[in-house]
Amino acid sequence: MMRTLPRLLALSLAFAFPGPALAAQTYALVVGADHYPNDVSLDGAVRDAEDVYRSMTAAGFTVVKFTDAEARKDVIRKAWTDMVATATADDTIIFTYAGHGAQMPELVAGDEADGLDEFLQLPGFDRNRYEETSNEIIVDNEMNAWFAEAEGKGVHVLFVSDSCFSGGMSRSVTGKSRLAPAVTVKLSAPSQEAIDGASLKEIDFKQVTVLAASLESQPTPEVIIDGEPRGALSWSFARAVEGSADRDGNGLITRIELEDYIFSNVKNRSEALQVPNFMPQVARSESEVVVTLTRGLPAGAASDTAAADRIVKSAGELGWTGRIALRIDGDAARPNNADGTGTPFLWDVASGVFYTPNGDVAAENVGPDRIQAVVDKFVLLDFLKAMASQNPGSVSLTPAKDIYAAGDRLRFDAPPGRYPNMLVFNLANTGEVQFLDMQVAGSGASQFKLTDVEVVRPFGADHLVTIWTAEPIDAIGAVLADSNVTADALLQALATRLDGKAASVAIQPLYTRETL
């Protein structure tokens, strides 16, 4: 839990693209692998590939998909070669990968700062039979050679890698990591491209953008989304391509729009376990486009009008059920709204510990008198995540870590949003709702800050929430201002006033424990 400062009381479209835009095409290569006969298999990578495939097909892209045993290097390479041959200048190729990543000693001496090459591990690879199966890995140098082929024709490339190559996490998470064991001995190159591509550096590309699931120092875990194991990056990218990242509704997703959308939603869906990594780290220009939605509006259309006319879906339409799945270890009554399906939360009655589906400790000392409040908190949190999936906001917690210890001091910032009214509150690990701030248009305030926040008992998972909207918020503020407000009461107020309305939501998970 956190000790805060005193409460503040400040109050698919079918338009045609004109001119040159008509010729621009998007091709997509989707790869996902769960079943690894020679390694630990995964649970959500194929589900990721199918989800991304559906979203890109609906967007009007020309898509080829390979999953599990279909995901062989020769067929992937041919599909890439065919796309490059077909594409013309200003077309885009999107390559998405969900599966294991790994490392090996660098193939060209002095090529890598850490002495290691990274590679995508396809299902046919067996590190115990490297010479026979080395054709079933794709080394980073080879990827660079592939990207250079496309850039040589003036074709844009977006590579989305939902895998990991190194790192360790501080939190105890039960899901699988998309990190295969490293190859520890120096081996021969799997292809000439793996040697030649070493001279090509990501920084030198002018039309290639790489989006990785996490920083090199972090793992990429499979997390539970809507009750199922998933990759947070793949899930977020699929929603982005569905149009949620197209903030101004003009049919073009800029690098900045994609970055804002991906950073927020990966944090929400991974519970702050991951920070995505873009290459280059900074957009080449403010207007750089990385995804063109062929079902979108004509380039240059009036973006303000387009954004205002976009359909805002209700939480129910976005998959929210109003229930969570809960397993109870011990003799206790089942709380309301705890009969959902999918990977369950866990309540250990004897110890009082409440675990998330990912295996994190969400709350301590939860007895029968408190369990309903905790369940109601996560039902509300699922509602807020559904809202955030189509219009996420941005907030920050510094220093940024995946878990904090007792005595740590933090700073929370919620900047001005795109809508004039703002609500800020905390959903504590106890299930308690803590009202922090309300700002209405014309009040003079523009941002919210919590400084010198101290981590104290009880430990678990808090969630700092900020909502920006143009809708009236006085009634919601009145509910929040009640010292006895419950998560269920707040849910009813938000569902009545904001569900299906234009609102931006940011969620900042805050996981704590006694010591690290």
PDB file of C-alpha atoms in Angstrom, residues 107-108 111 117 139-146 148 189-201 205:
ATOM      1  CA  LEU A 107      29.459 -15.038 -35.117  1.00  0.00           C
ATOM      2  CA  VAL A 108      31.744 -12.159 -36.145  1.00  0.00           C
ATOM      3  CA  ASP A 111      30.370  -7.335 -33.820  1.00  0.00           C
ATOM      4  CA  ASP A 117      24.175 -12.508 -31.170  1.00  0.00           C
ATOM      5  CA  VAL A 139      20.063 -14.680 -36.284  1.00  0.00           C
ATOM      6  CA  ASP A 140      19.864 -10.913 -35.831  1.00  0.00           C
ATOM      7  CA  ASN A 141      22.456 -10.444 -38.578  1.00  0.00           C
ATOM      8  CA  GLU A 142      20.234 -12.358 -40.994  1.00  0.00           C
ATOM      9  CA  MET A 143      17.286 -10.169 -40.062  1.00  0.00           C
ATOM     10  CA  ASN A 144      19.362  -7.103 -40.907  1.00  0.00           C
ATOM     11  CA  ALA A 145      20.141  -8.571 -44.313  1.00  0.00           C
ATOM     12  CA  TRP A 146      16.445  -9.188 -44.912  1.00  0.00           C
ATOM     13  CA  ALA A 148      18.237  -4.245 -46.184  1.00  0.00           C
ATOM     14  CA  ALA A 189      27.155 -19.496 -38.885  1.00  0.00           C
ATOM     15  CA  PRO A 190      23.833 -20.914 -40.093  1.00  0.00           C
ATOM     16  CA  SER A 191      24.110 -18.973 -43.373  1.00  0.00           C
ATOM     17  CA  GLN A 192      26.344 -16.557 -45.255  1.00  0.00           C
ATOM     18  CA  GLU A 193      23.794 -13.839 -44.435  1.00  0.00           C
ATOM     19  CA  ALA A 194      24.571 -14.379 -40.766  1.00  0.00           C
ATOM     20  CA  ILE A 195      28.132 -13.250 -41.547  1.00  0.00           C
ATOM     21  CA  ASP A 196      27.453 -10.576 -44.156  1.00  0.00           C
ATOM     22  CA  GLY A 197      24.618  -9.039 -42.134  1.00  0.00           C
ATOM     23  CA  ALA A 198      26.991  -8.204 -39.289  1.00  0.00           C
ATOM     24  CA  SER A 199      28.093  -5.107 -41.200  1.00  0.00           C
ATOM     25  CA  LEU A 200      24.519  -3.804 -41.226  1.00  0.00           C
ATOM     26  CA  LYS A 201      23.503  -1.937 -38.090  1.00  0.00           C
ATOM     27  CA  PHE A 205      18.361   1.922 -41.552  1.00  0.00           C
TER      28      PHE A 205
END
